[in-house]
Coordinates of N, CA, C and O in Angstrom, one line a residue:
M1 N 5.6 -8.3 -12.1 CA 4.3 -7.8 -12.5 C 4.0 -6.3 -12.3 O 3.4 -5.7 -13.1
D2 N 4.5 -5.9 -11.1 CA 4.4 -4.4 -10.8 C 5.0 -3.6 -11.9 O 4.3 -2.6 -12.4
V3 N 6.2 -3.9 -12.3 CA 6.9 -3.1 -13.3 C 6.1 -3.1 -14.7 O 5.9 -2.1 -15.3
T4 N 5.7 -4.3 -15.0 CA 4.9 -4.5 -16.3 C 3.7 -3.6 -16.3 O 3.4 -2.9 -17.2
L5 N 2.9 -3.7 -15.2 CA 1.7 -2.9 -15.1 C 1.9 -1.4 -15.1 O 1.2 -0.7 -15.8
V6 N 3.0 -1.0 -14.4 CA 3.3 0.4 -14.4 C 3.7 0.9 -15.8 O 3.3 2.0 -16.3
L7 N 4.5 0.1 -16.5 CA 5.0 0.5 -17.8 C 3.8 0.5 -18.8 O 3.7 1.3 -19.7
L8 N 2.9 -0.5 -18.7 CA 1.7 -0.5 -19.6 C 0.8 0.7 -19.4 O 0.2 1.2 -20.3
A9 N 0.8 1.2 -18.1 CA -0.1 2.3 -17.8 C 0.7 3.6 -18.0 O 0.1 4.7 -17.8
L10 N 1.9 3.6 -18.4 CA 2.7 4.8 -18.6 C 2.0 5.9 -19.5 O 2.1 7.1 -19.2
P11 N 1.4 5.5 -20.6 CA 0.7 6.5 -21.4 C -0.4 7.2 -20.7 O -0.8 8.3 -21.1
V12 N -0.9 6.7 -19.6 CA -1.9 7.4 -18.8 C -1.3 8.2 -17.7 O -1.5 9.4 -17.6
W13 N -0.5 7.6 -16.9 CA 0.0 8.3 -15.7 C 1.1 9.2 -16.1 O 1.3 10.3 -15.4
G14 N 1.9 8.9 -17.1 CA 3.0 9.8 -17.5 C 2.6 11.2 -17.9 O 3.1 12.2 -17.2
P15 N 1.7 11.4 -18.8 CA 1.2 12.7 -19.2 C 0.5 13.4 -18.0 O 0.6 14.6 -17.9
L16 N -0.3 12.6 -17.3 CA -1.0 13.2 -16.1 C 0.0 13.8 -15.1 O -0.1 14.9 -14.6
L17 N 1.1 13.0 -14.8 CA 2.1 13.5 -13.9 C 2.8 14.8 -14.4 O 3.0 15.7 -13.7
L18 N 3.1 14.8 -15.7 CA 3.8 16.0 -16.3 C 2.9 17.2 -16.2 O 3.3 18.3 -15.9
A19 N 1.6 17.0 -16.5 CA 0.6 18.1 -16.4 C 0.5 18.6 -14.9 O 0.5 19.8 -14.7
L20 N 0.5 17.7 -13.9 CA 0.5 18.1 -12.5 C 1.7 18.8 -12.1 O 1.7 19.8 -11.4
V21 N 2.9 18.4 -12.6 CA 4.1 19.0 -12.3 C 4.1 20.5 -12.9 O 4.5 21.4 -12.2
G22 N 3.7 20.6 -14.1 CA 3.6 21.9 -14.7 C 2.6 22.8 -13.9 O 2.9 24.0 -13.7
L23 N 1.5 22.3 -13.5 CA 0.5 23.1 -12.7 C 1.1 23.5 -11.4 O 1.0 24.7 -10.9
L24 N 1.8 22.6 -10.7 CA 2.4 22.9 -9.4 C 3.5 24.0 -9.6 O 3.6 24.9 -8.8
R25 N 4.3 23.9 -10.6 CA 5.4 24.9 -10.9 C 4.7 26.3 -11.1 O 5.3 27.3 -10.6
L26 N 3.6 26.3 -11.8 CA 3.0 27.6 -12.1 C 2.4 28.2 -10.8 O 2.4 29.4 -10.6
R27 N 1.8 27.3 -10.0 CA 1.0 27.8 -8.8 C 1.9 28.0 -7.5 O 1.7 28.8 -6.7
Q28 N 2.9 27.1 -7.4 CA 3.7 27.0 -6.2 C 5.2 27.3 -6.4 O 5.9 27.3 -5.4
G29 N 5.6 27.4 -7.6 CA 7.1 27.6 -7.8 C 7.8 26.3 -7.9 O 7.3 25.2 -8.0
P30 N 9.2 26.4 -7.8 CA 10.0 25.2 -7.9 C 9.8 24.3 -6.7 O 9.2 24.7 -5.7
G31 N 10.4 23.2 -6.8 CA 10.3 22.2 -5.7 C 9.0 21.5 -5.6 O 8.3 21.5 -4.6
V32 N 8.6 20.9 -6.8 CA 7.3 20.3 -6.8 C 7.2 18.9 -6.3 O 6.2 18.4 -6.0
F33 N 8.4 18.3 -6.1 CA 8.4 16.9 -5.5 C 8.9 17.0 -4.1 O 9.6 17.8 -3.6
F34 N 8.3 16.1 -3.3 CA 8.6 15.9 -1.9 C 9.2 14.5 -1.7 O 8.5 13.5 -2.0
L35 N 10.5 14.4 -1.3 CA 11.1 13.1 -1.1 C 11.2 12.9 0.4 O 11.8 13.7 1.1
H36 N 10.6 11.8 0.8 CA 10.6 11.6 2.2 C 11.2 10.2 2.5 O 10.7 9.2 1.9
P37 N 12.1 10.1 3.5 CA 12.6 8.7 3.8 C 11.6 7.8 4.4 O 10.8 8.3 5.3
R38 N 11.5 6.6 3.9 CA 10.5 5.6 4.4 C 11.2 4.3 4.6 O 12.3 4.1 4.0
I39 N 10.6 3.4 5.4 CA 11.2 2.1 5.6 C 10.6 1.1 4.6 O 9.4 1.1 4.4
G40 N 11.5 0.4 3.9 CA 11.0 -0.5 2.9 C 11.2 -2.0 3.3 O 11.4 -2.2 4.5
R41 N 11.1 -2.8 2.4 CA 11.2 -4.3 2.6 C 12.5 -4.6 3.3 O 13.6 -4.1 2.9
G42 N 12.4 -5.4 4.4 CA 13.6 -5.8 5.1 C 14.3 -4.7 5.9 O 15.4 -4.8 6.4
G43 N 13.6 -3.6 6.1 CA 14.1 -2.5 6.9 C 14.9 -1.5 6.1 O 15.5 -0.5 6.7
R44 N 15.1 -1.7 4.8 CA 15.9 -0.8 4.0 C 15.2 0.6 3.8 O 14.0 0.6 3.4
E45 N 15.9 1.6 4.0 CA 15.3 3.0 3.8 C 15.4 3.4 2.3 O 16.3 3.1 1.6
F46 N 14.3 4.0 1.9 CA 14.3 4.6 0.5 C 13.6 6.0 0.6 O 13.0 6.3 1.6
R47 N 13.7 6.7 -0.4 CA 13.0 8.0 -0.5 C 11.7 7.9 -1.3 O 11.8 7.7 -2.5
M48 N 10.6 8.0 -0.7 CA 9.3 7.9 -1.3 C 9.0 9.3 -2.0 O 9.2 10.3 -1.4
I49 N 8.6 9.2 -3.3 CA 8.4 10.5 -4.0 C 6.9 10.8 -4.0 O 6.0 10.0 -4.3
K50 N 6.6 12.1 -3.7 CA 5.2 12.6 -3.7 C 5.2 14.0 -4.4 O 6.3 14.6 -4.4
L51 N 4.1 14.4 -4.8 CA 4.0 15.8 -5.2 C 3.8 16.6 -4.0 O 3.2 16.2 -3.0
R52 N 4.5 17.8 -4.0 CA 4.5 18.6 -2.8 C 3.1 19.3 -2.6 O 2.6 19.9 -3.5
T53 N 2.5 19.0 -1.5 CA 1.1 19.5 -1.2 C 1.1 20.5 0.0 O 0.0 21.1 0.3
M54 N 2.2 20.7 0.6 CA 2.3 21.6 1.8 C 3.2 22.8 1.5 O 4.0 22.8 0.6
V55 N 3.1 23.8 2.4 CA 4.0 24.9 2.3 C 5.4 24.4 2.6 O 5.6 23.4 3.2
P56 N 6.4 25.2 2.0 CA 7.8 24.7 2.2 C 8.3 24.5 3.6 O 9.1 23.6 3.9
D57 N 7.8 25.3 4.6 CA 8.3 25.2 5.9 C 7.3 24.3 6.8 O 7.2 24.5 8.0
A58 N 6.6 23.4 6.2 CA 5.6 22.5 6.9 C 6.2 21.8 8.1 O 5.6 21.8 9.1
P59 N 7.4 21.2 8.0 CA 8.0 20.5 9.2 C 8.1 21.5 10.4 O 7.9 21.1 11.5
D60 N 8.5 22.7 10.1 CA 8.7 23.7 11.2 C 7.4 24.1 11.9 O 7.3 24.5 13.0
R61 N 6.3 24.0 11.1 CA 5.0 24.4 11.6 C 4.2 23.3 12.4 O 3.2 23.5 13.0
L62 N 4.8 22.0 12.4 CA 4.1 20.9 13.0 C 4.1 21.0 14.5 O 3.0 20.8 15.1
A63 N 5.2 21.3 15.2 CA 5.3 21.2 16.6 C 4.3 22.2 17.3 O 3.6 21.8 18.2
P64 N 4.2 23.5 16.8 CA 3.2 24.3 17.4 C 1.8 23.8 17.3 O 0.9 24.0 18.2
L65 N 1.5 23.2 16.2 CA 0.1 22.6 16.0 C -0.1 21.5 16.9 O -1.2 21.3 17.5
L66 N 0.9 20.6 17.2 CA 0.7 19.5 18.1 C 0.6 19.9 19.5 O 0.2 19.0 20.4
A67 N 0.9 21.1 19.8 CA 0.8 21.6 21.2 C -0.7 21.7 21.6 O -1.0 21.6 22.8
D68 N -1.6 21.8 20.7 CA -3.0 21.7 21.0 C -3.3 20.3 21.4 O -3.1 19.4 20.5
P69 N -3.8 20.0 22.6 CA -4.1 18.6 23.0 C -5.0 17.8 22.1 O -4.7 16.6 21.8
R70 N -6.0 18.4 21.5 CA -6.9 17.7 20.6 C -6.2 17.3 19.3 O -6.3 16.2 18.9
I71 N -5.4 18.3 18.8 CA -4.7 18.0 17.5 C -3.6 17.0 17.8 O -3.4 16.0 17.0
G72 N -2.9 17.1 18.9 CA -1.8 16.2 19.3 C -2.4 14.8 19.5 O -1.7 13.8 19.0
A73 N -3.6 14.6 20.1 CA -4.2 13.3 20.2 C -4.5 12.7 18.9 O -4.3 11.5 18.7
H74 N -5.1 13.5 18.0 CA -5.4 13.0 16.7 C -4.1 12.5 15.9 O -4.1 11.5 15.3
W75 N -3.1 13.3 16.1 CA -1.8 12.9 15.4 C -1.3 11.6 16.0 O -0.8 10.8 15.2
A76 N -1.4 11.5 17.3 CA -0.9 10.2 17.9 C -1.7 9.0 17.4 O -1.1 7.9 17.3
R77 N -3.0 9.2 17.2 CA -3.8 8.1 16.7 C -3.7 7.8 15.2 O -3.7 6.6 14.8
H78 N -3.6 8.8 14.4 CA -3.7 8.6 13.0 C -2.4 9.0 12.2 O -2.3 8.8 11.0
A79 N -1.4 9.6 12.9 CA -0.2 10.1 12.2 C -0.5 11.1 11.1 O 0.2 11.1 10.1
K80 N -1.6 11.8 11.2 CA -1.9 12.9 10.3 C -2.8 13.9 11.0 O -3.4 13.6 12.0
L81 N -2.9 15.1 10.4 CA -3.7 16.1 11.0 C -5.0 16.3 10.3 O -5.1 16.2 9.1
P82 N -6.1 16.5 11.1 CA -7.4 16.8 10.4 C -7.3 18.2 9.7 O -6.9 19.1 10.4
E83 N -7.7 18.2 8.5 CA -7.8 19.5 7.8 C -6.4 20.3 8.0 O -6.4 21.4 8.5
D84 N -5.3 19.6 7.7 CA -4.0 20.1 7.9 C -3.8 21.5 7.4 O -3.9 21.7 6.1
P85 N -3.6 22.5 8.2 CA -3.5 23.9 7.8 C -2.2 24.2 7.0 O -2.1 25.3 6.4
R86 N -1.3 23.3 7.0 CA -0.1 23.5 6.2 C -0.2 23.2 4.8 O 0.7 23.5 4.0
R87 N -1.3 22.6 4.4 CA -1.5 22.2 2.9 C -1.9 23.5 2.1 O -2.5 24.4 2.6
T88 N -1.4 23.5 0.9 CA -1.7 24.6 0.0 C -3.1 24.3 -0.6 O -3.6 23.2 -0.6
P89 N -3.7 25.3 -1.2 CA -5.0 25.0 -1.9 C -5.0 23.9 -2.9 O -5.8 23.0 -3.0
L90 N -3.9 24.0 -3.8 CA -3.8 23.0 -4.8 C -3.4 21.6 -4.1 O -3.9 20.6 -4.5
G91 N -2.6 21.7 -3.0 CA -2.3 20.5 -2.3 C -3.5 19.8 -1.7 O -3.5 18.6 -1.7
R92 N -4.5 20.6 -1.3 CA -5.7 19.9 -0.7 C -6.4 19.1 -1.8 O -6.8 18.0 -1.6
W93 N -6.5 19.6 -3.0 CA -7.1 18.9 -4.1 C -6.3 17.7 -4.5 O -6.8 16.6 -4.7
L94 N -5.0 17.8 -4.5 CA -4.1 16.7 -4.8 C -4.3 15.6 -3.8 O -4.3 14.4 -4.1
R95 N -4.3 16.0 -2.5 CA -4.5 15.0 -1.5 C -5.9 14.3 -1.5 O -6.1 13.1 -1.3
D96 N -6.9 15.2 -1.8 CA -8.3 14.6 -1.8 C -8.5 13.6 -2.9 O -9.3 12.7 -2.8
T97 N -7.8 13.8 -4.0 CA -7.9 12.9 -5.1 C -6.8 11.8 -5.1 O -6.8 10.9 -6.0
S98 N -5.9 11.9 -4.1 CA -4.7 11.0 -4.0 C -3.7 11.1 -5.2 O -2.8 10.3 -5.4
L99 N -3.8 12.2 -6.0 CA -2.9 12.3 -7.1 C -1.5 12.7 -6.7 O -0.6 12.6 -7.5
D100 N -1.4 13.2 -5.4 CA -0.1 13.5 -4.9 C 0.8 12.2 -4.8 O 2.0 12.3 -4.8
E101 N 0.2 11.0 -4.9 CA 0.9 9.8 -4.8 C 1.4 9.3 -6.2 O 2.1 8.3 -6.2
L102 N 1.0 9.9 -7.2 CA 1.3 9.4 -8.6 C 2.8 9.2 -8.8 O 3.2 8.3 -9.5
P103 N 3.7 10.1 -8.3 CA 5.1 9.9 -8.6 C 5.7 8.6 -8.0 O 6.8 8.1 -8.3
Q104 N 4.9 7.9 -7.1 CA 5.3 6.7 -6.5 C 5.4 5.6 -7.6 O 6.0 4.5 -7.3
M105 N 4.9 5.8 -8.8 CA 5.1 4.9 -9.9 C 6.6 4.7 -10.2 O 7.0 3.7 -10.6
I106 N 7.3 5.8 -10.0 CA 8.8 5.8 -10.1 C 9.4 4.9 -9.1 O 10.3 4.1 -9.4
N107 N 8.9 5.0 -7.8 CA 9.4 4.1 -6.8 C 9.1 2.6 -7.1 O 10.0 1.8 -6.8
V108 N 8.0 2.4 -7.8 CA 7.7 1.0 -8.2 C 8.7 0.5 -9.3 O 9.3 -0.6 -9.2
L109 N 8.9 1.4 -10.2 CA 9.9 1.1 -11.3 C 11.3 0.8 -10.7 O 12.1 0.0 -11.3
L110 N 11.6 1.5 -9.6 CA 13.0 1.4 -9.0 C 13.0 0.1 -8.1 O 14.1 -0.2 -7.5
G111 N 11.9 -0.6 -7.9 CA 11.9 -1.8 -7.1 C 11.8 -1.5 -5.6 O 11.9 -2.4 -4.8
Q112 N 11.5 -0.2 -5.2 CA 11.4 0.2 -3.8 C 10.0 -0.1 -3.3 O 9.8 -0.2 -2.1
M113 N 9.0 0.0 -4.1 CA 7.6 -0.2 -3.7 C 6.9 -1.1 -4.7 O 7.4 -1.4 -5.8
S114 N 5.8 -1.6 -4.3 CA 4.9 -2.4 -5.1 C 3.6 -1.6 -5.3 O 3.3 -0.6 -4.6
L115 N 2.8 -2.1 -6.2 CA 1.5 -1.4 -6.4 C 0.6 -1.6 -5.2 O -0.2 -0.7 -4.8
V116 N 0.7 -2.8 -4.6 CA -0.2 -3.1 -3.4 C 0.7 -3.6 -2.3 O 1.6 -4.4 -2.5
G117 N 0.5 -3.1 -1.1 CA 1.2 -3.5 0.1 C 0.9 -2.6 1.2 O 0.1 -1.7 1.0
P118 N 1.6 -2.7 2.3 CA 1.3 -1.8 3.4 C 1.9 -0.4 3.0 O 2.9 -0.3 2.3
R119 N 1.2 0.7 3.4 CA 1.7 2.0 3.1 C 3.1 2.2 3.8 O 3.3 1.8 4.9
P120 N 4.0 2.8 3.1 CA 5.3 3.0 3.6 C 5.3 4.1 4.7 O 4.6 5.1 4.6
V121 N 6.1 3.8 5.8 CA 6.1 4.7 6.9 C 7.5 5.2 7.2 O 8.5 4.5 6.9
P122 N 7.7 6.4 7.8 CA 9.0 6.8 8.2 C 9.5 6.0 9.4 O 8.7 5.3 10.1
Q123 N 10.8 6.0 9.7 CA 11.4 5.3 10.7 C 10.8 5.6 12.1 O 10.5 4.7 12.9
S124 N 10.5 6.9 12.4 CA 9.9 7.2 13.7 C 8.6 6.6 13.9 O 8.2 6.1 15.0
E125 N 7.8 6.6 12.8 CA 6.4 6.0 12.9 C 6.5 4.5 13.1 O 5.8 3.9 13.9
F126 N 7.4 3.9 12.3 CA 7.6 2.4 12.4 C 8.0 2.1 13.9 O 7.4 1.1 14.5
A127 N 9.0 2.8 14.4 CA 9.5 2.5 15.8 C 8.3 2.7 16.8 O 8.3 1.9 17.8
A128 N 7.5 3.7 16.6 CA 6.4 4.0 17.6 C 5.2 3.0 17.5 O 4.6 2.8 18.5
Q129 N 4.9 2.5 16.3 CA 3.6 1.8 16.1 C 3.8 0.3 15.9 O 2.9 -0.4 16.1
Y130 N 4.9 -0.1 15.3 CA 5.0 -1.5 14.9 C 5.9 -2.3 15.8 O 6.9 -1.8 16.3
S131 N 5.4 -3.5 16.1 CA 6.2 -4.5 16.9 C 5.6 -5.9 16.6 O 4.5 -6.0 16.1
G132 N 6.4 -6.9 17.0 CA 5.9 -8.2 16.8 C 5.4 -8.6 15.5 O 6.1 -8.4 14.5
A133 N 4.2 -9.1 15.4 CA 3.6 -9.6 14.1 C 3.5 -8.4 13.1 O 3.7 -8.6 11.9
S134 N 3.1 -7.3 13.6 CA 2.9 -6.2 12.6 C 4.2 -5.7 12.0 O 4.3 -5.4 10.8
A135 N 5.3 -5.7 12.8 CA 6.6 -5.4 12.3 C 7.1 -6.4 11.3 O 7.6 -6.1 10.2
R136 N 6.9 -7.7 11.6 CA 7.3 -8.8 10.7 C 6.5 -8.7 9.4 O 7.1 -8.9 8.3
A137 N 5.2 -8.5 9.5 CA 4.4 -8.4 8.3 C 4.9 -7.2 7.4 O 5.0 -7.4 6.2
Y138 N 5.1 -6.1 8.0 CA 5.5 -4.9 7.2 C 6.8 -5.1 6.6 O 7.0 -4.9 5.4
L139 N 7.8 -5.6 7.3 CA 9.1 -5.8 6.8 C 9.2 -6.9 5.8 O 10.2 -7.0 5.0
S140 N 8.3 -7.8 5.7 CA 8.3 -8.9 4.8 C 7.9 -8.6 3.4 O 8.0 -9.3 2.4
L141 N 7.3 -7.4 3.2 CA 6.7 -6.9 1.9 C 7.3 -5.6 1.5 O 7.8 -4.8 2.3
R142 N 7.2 -5.4 0.2 CA 7.5 -4.1 -0.3 C 6.3 -3.2 0.0 O 5.2 -3.6 -0.1
P143 N 6.6 -2.0 0.5 CA 5.4 -1.1 0.8 C 4.7 -0.8 -0.5 O 5.2 -0.9 -1.6
G144 N 3.4 -0.5 -0.4 CA 2.5 -0.3 -1.6 C 2.1 1.1 -1.8 O 1.9 1.9 -0.9
V145 N 1.8 1.4 -3.1 CA 1.2 2.6 -3.5 C -0.2 2.6 -2.9 O -0.7 3.7 -2.5
S146 N -0.8 1.5 -2.9 CA -2.2 1.3 -2.3 C -2.1 0.0 -1.5 O -1.2 -0.7 -1.5
G147 N -3.2 -0.1 -0.7 CA -3.2 -1.3 0.1 C -4.6 -1.6 0.7 O -5.5 -0.8 0.5
L148 N -4.7 -2.6 1.5 CA -6.0 -3.0 2.0 C -6.5 -1.9 3.0 O -7.7 -1.6 3.0
W149 N -5.6 -1.3 3.8 CA -6.1 -0.2 4.7 C -6.7 0.9 3.9 O -7.7 1.5 4.3
Q150 N -6.0 1.3 2.8 CA -6.5 2.5 2.0 C -7.9 2.3 1.5 O -8.7 3.2 1.3
V151 N -8.2 1.1 1.1 CA -9.5 0.8 0.4 C -10.6 0.3 1.3 O -11.7 0.2 0.9
T152 N -10.2 0.0 2.6 CA -11.3 -0.5 3.5 C -11.5 0.3 4.7 O -12.6 0.4 5.2
A153 N -10.4 0.9 5.3 CA -10.6 1.5 6.6 C -9.8 2.8 6.7 O -9.4 3.2 7.8
R154 N -9.6 3.5 5.6 CA -8.8 4.7 5.7 C -9.5 5.7 6.7 O -10.6 5.9 6.7
G155 N -8.6 6.2 7.5 CA -9.2 7.1 8.6 C -9.5 6.4 9.9 O -9.8 7.0 10.9
G156 N -9.4 5.0 9.8 CA -9.7 4.3 11.1 C -8.5 4.3 12.0 O -7.5 5.0 11.7
S157 N -8.5 3.6 13.1 CA -7.4 3.7 14.0 C -6.2 3.0 13.5 O -6.2 2.2 12.6
Y158 N -5.1 3.4 14.1 CA -3.8 2.8 13.7 C -3.8 1.3 14.0 O -3.2 0.5 13.2
D159 N -4.4 0.8 15.0 CA -4.5 -0.6 15.4 C -5.2 -1.4 14.2 O -4.8 -2.5 13.9
R160 N -6.2 -0.7 13.7 CA -6.9 -1.4 12.5 C -6.0 -1.5 11.3 O -6.0 -2.5 10.6
R161 N -5.2 -0.4 11.1 CA -4.3 -0.4 10.0 C -3.3 -1.6 10.2 O -3.0 -2.3 9.2
L162 N -2.7 -1.7 11.4 CA -1.8 -2.8 11.6 C -2.4 -4.2 11.4 O -1.8 -5.1 10.8
A163 N -3.6 -4.3 11.9 CA -4.3 -5.6 11.7 C -4.5 -5.9 10.2 O -4.3 -7.1 9.8
L164 N -4.9 -4.9 9.4 CA -5.1 -5.1 8.0 C -3.7 -5.4 7.3 O -3.7 -6.3 6.4
D165 N -2.6 -4.8 7.7 CA -1.3 -5.1 7.2 C -1.0 -6.6 7.4 O -0.5 -7.3 6.6
C166 N -1.2 -7.0 8.7 CA -1.0 -8.4 9.0 C -1.8 -9.4 8.2 O -1.3 -10.4 7.7
Y167 N -3.1 -9.1 8.1 CA -4.0 -9.9 7.3 C -3.5 -10.0 5.8 O -3.5 -11.0 5.2
Y168 N -3.1 -8.8 5.3 CA -2.6 -8.8 3.9 C -1.4 -9.7 3.7 O -1.3 -10.5 2.8
A169 N -0.5 -9.6 4.7 CA 0.8 -10.4 4.6 C 0.5 -11.9 4.6 O 1.1 -12.6 3.9
E170 N -0.5 -12.3 5.4 CA -0.9 -13.7 5.5 C -1.7 -14.2 4.3 O -1.7 -15.3 4.0
S171 N -2.5 -13.3 3.7 CA -3.5 -13.7 2.7 C -3.3 -13.2 1.3 O -4.1 -13.4 0.5
R172 N -2.2 -12.6 1.1 CA -2.0 -11.9 -0.2 C -2.0 -12.9 -1.4 O -1.6 -14.1 -1.2
S173 N -2.6 -12.5 -2.4 CA -2.8 -13.3 -3.6 C -3.0 -12.4 -4.8 O -3.3 -11.2 -4.6
L174 N -2.9 -12.9 -6.0 CA -3.1 -12.1 -7.2 C -4.5 -11.5 -7.2 O -4.7 -10.4 -7.5
M175 N -5.5 -12.4 -6.8 CA -6.9 -11.9 -6.8 C -7.1 -10.8 -5.8 O -7.8 -9.8 -6.1
L176 N -6.5 -10.9 -4.6 CA -6.7 -9.9 -3.6 C -6.0 -8.6 -4.1 O -6.6 -7.5 -4.0
D177 N -4.8 -8.7 -4.7 CA -4.2 -7.5 -5.2 C -5.0 -6.8 -6.3 O -5.2 -5.6 -6.4
L178 N -5.6 -7.6 -7.2 CA -6.5 -7.0 -8.3 C -7.7 -6.4 -7.7 O -8.1 -5.3 -8.1
R179 N -8.3 -7.0 -6.7 CA -9.5 -6.3 -6.0 C -9.1 -5.0 -5.4 O -9.8 -4.0 -5.5
I180 N -7.9 -5.0 -4.7 CA -7.4 -3.7 -4.1 C -7.2 -2.7 -5.1 O -7.5 -1.5 -5.0
L181 N -6.5 -3.1 -6.2 CA -6.2 -2.1 -7.3 C -7.5 -1.5 -7.9 O -7.6 -0.3 -8.1
L182 N -8.5 -2.4 -8.1 CA -9.8 -1.9 -8.7 C -10.5 -0.9 -7.7 O -11.0 0.1 -8.1
R183 N -10.4 -1.3 -6.4 CA -11.1 -0.4 -5.4 C -10.3 0.9 -5.3 O -10.8 2.0 -5.1
T184 N -8.9 0.9 -5.5 CA -8.1 2.1 -5.5 C -8.5 3.0 -6.7 O -8.7 4.2 -6.4
F185 N -8.7 2.5 -7.9 CA -9.0 3.3 -9.0 C -10.4 3.9 -8.7 O -10.6 5.1 -9.0
G186 N -11.3 3.2 -8.2 CA -12.6 3.7 -7.8 C -12.5 4.8 -6.8 O -13.2 5.9 -6.9
A187 N -11.7 4.7 -5.8 CA -11.5 5.7 -4.8 C -10.9 7.0 -5.3 O -11.3 8.1 -5.0
V188 N -9.9 6.8 -6.2 CA -9.3 8.0 -6.9 C -10.3 8.7 -7.8 O -10.5 9.9 -7.8
W189 N -11.0 7.9 -8.6 CA -12.0 8.4 -9.5 C -13.1 9.2 -8.8 O -13.5 10.3 -9.2
N190 N -13.6 8.7 -7.6 CA -14.6 9.3 -6.9 C -14.2 10.4 -5.9 O -15.0 11.0 -5.2
G191 N -12.8 10.5 -5.8 CA -12.3 11.5 -4.9 C -12.4 11.1 -3.4 O -12.4 12.0 -2.5
T192 N -12.5 9.8 -3.1 CA -12.6 9.4 -1.8 C -11.4 8.7 -1.2 O -11.4 8.0 -0.2
G193 N -10.3 8.9 -2.0 CA -9.1 8.1 -1.6 C -8.2 8.8 -0.6 O -7.2 8.2 -0.2
A194 N -8.4 10.0 -0.2 CA -7.5 10.7 0.7 C -7.7 10.3 2.2 O -8.8 9.9 2.6

């Protein structure tokens, strides 16, 4: 069903993605895609595709930022930085609208992701945050372009995220997926999805 929906929506997301790629090339130069290793179903690693929203040396700039105790604590709790200074101006807009996630439709077509599921995490984050029921729930599903956490508690604690992933794994259904997808479109449309 994921592949069918992505292919049916190709006339919408395909031209939009091409336009965004062109805009990024004009504003930021080459290297418009960011491929990041993530953990998929059953623990298999794959490269999640995103539009590049940060400066090219963003990984090198992270450690000095985390030296600030307040920023380091936020990173430990949310695995992201508040108002990340490494983002480019265009990258801020892409993140605020969640359009940086659009290339993940390709991951769905490749069978690496689903439209709905737990958000894919890197190995280091999985090892640090997931154990027991949360690890089993995550590994039992394909990671999603969107999920219950994104549409209900984005920005909440990581514990809340893990609880929602477990709930989704136990309760998933076609109706729940459709509700999540509809709320995702609303969040992207209203610019509240980041």
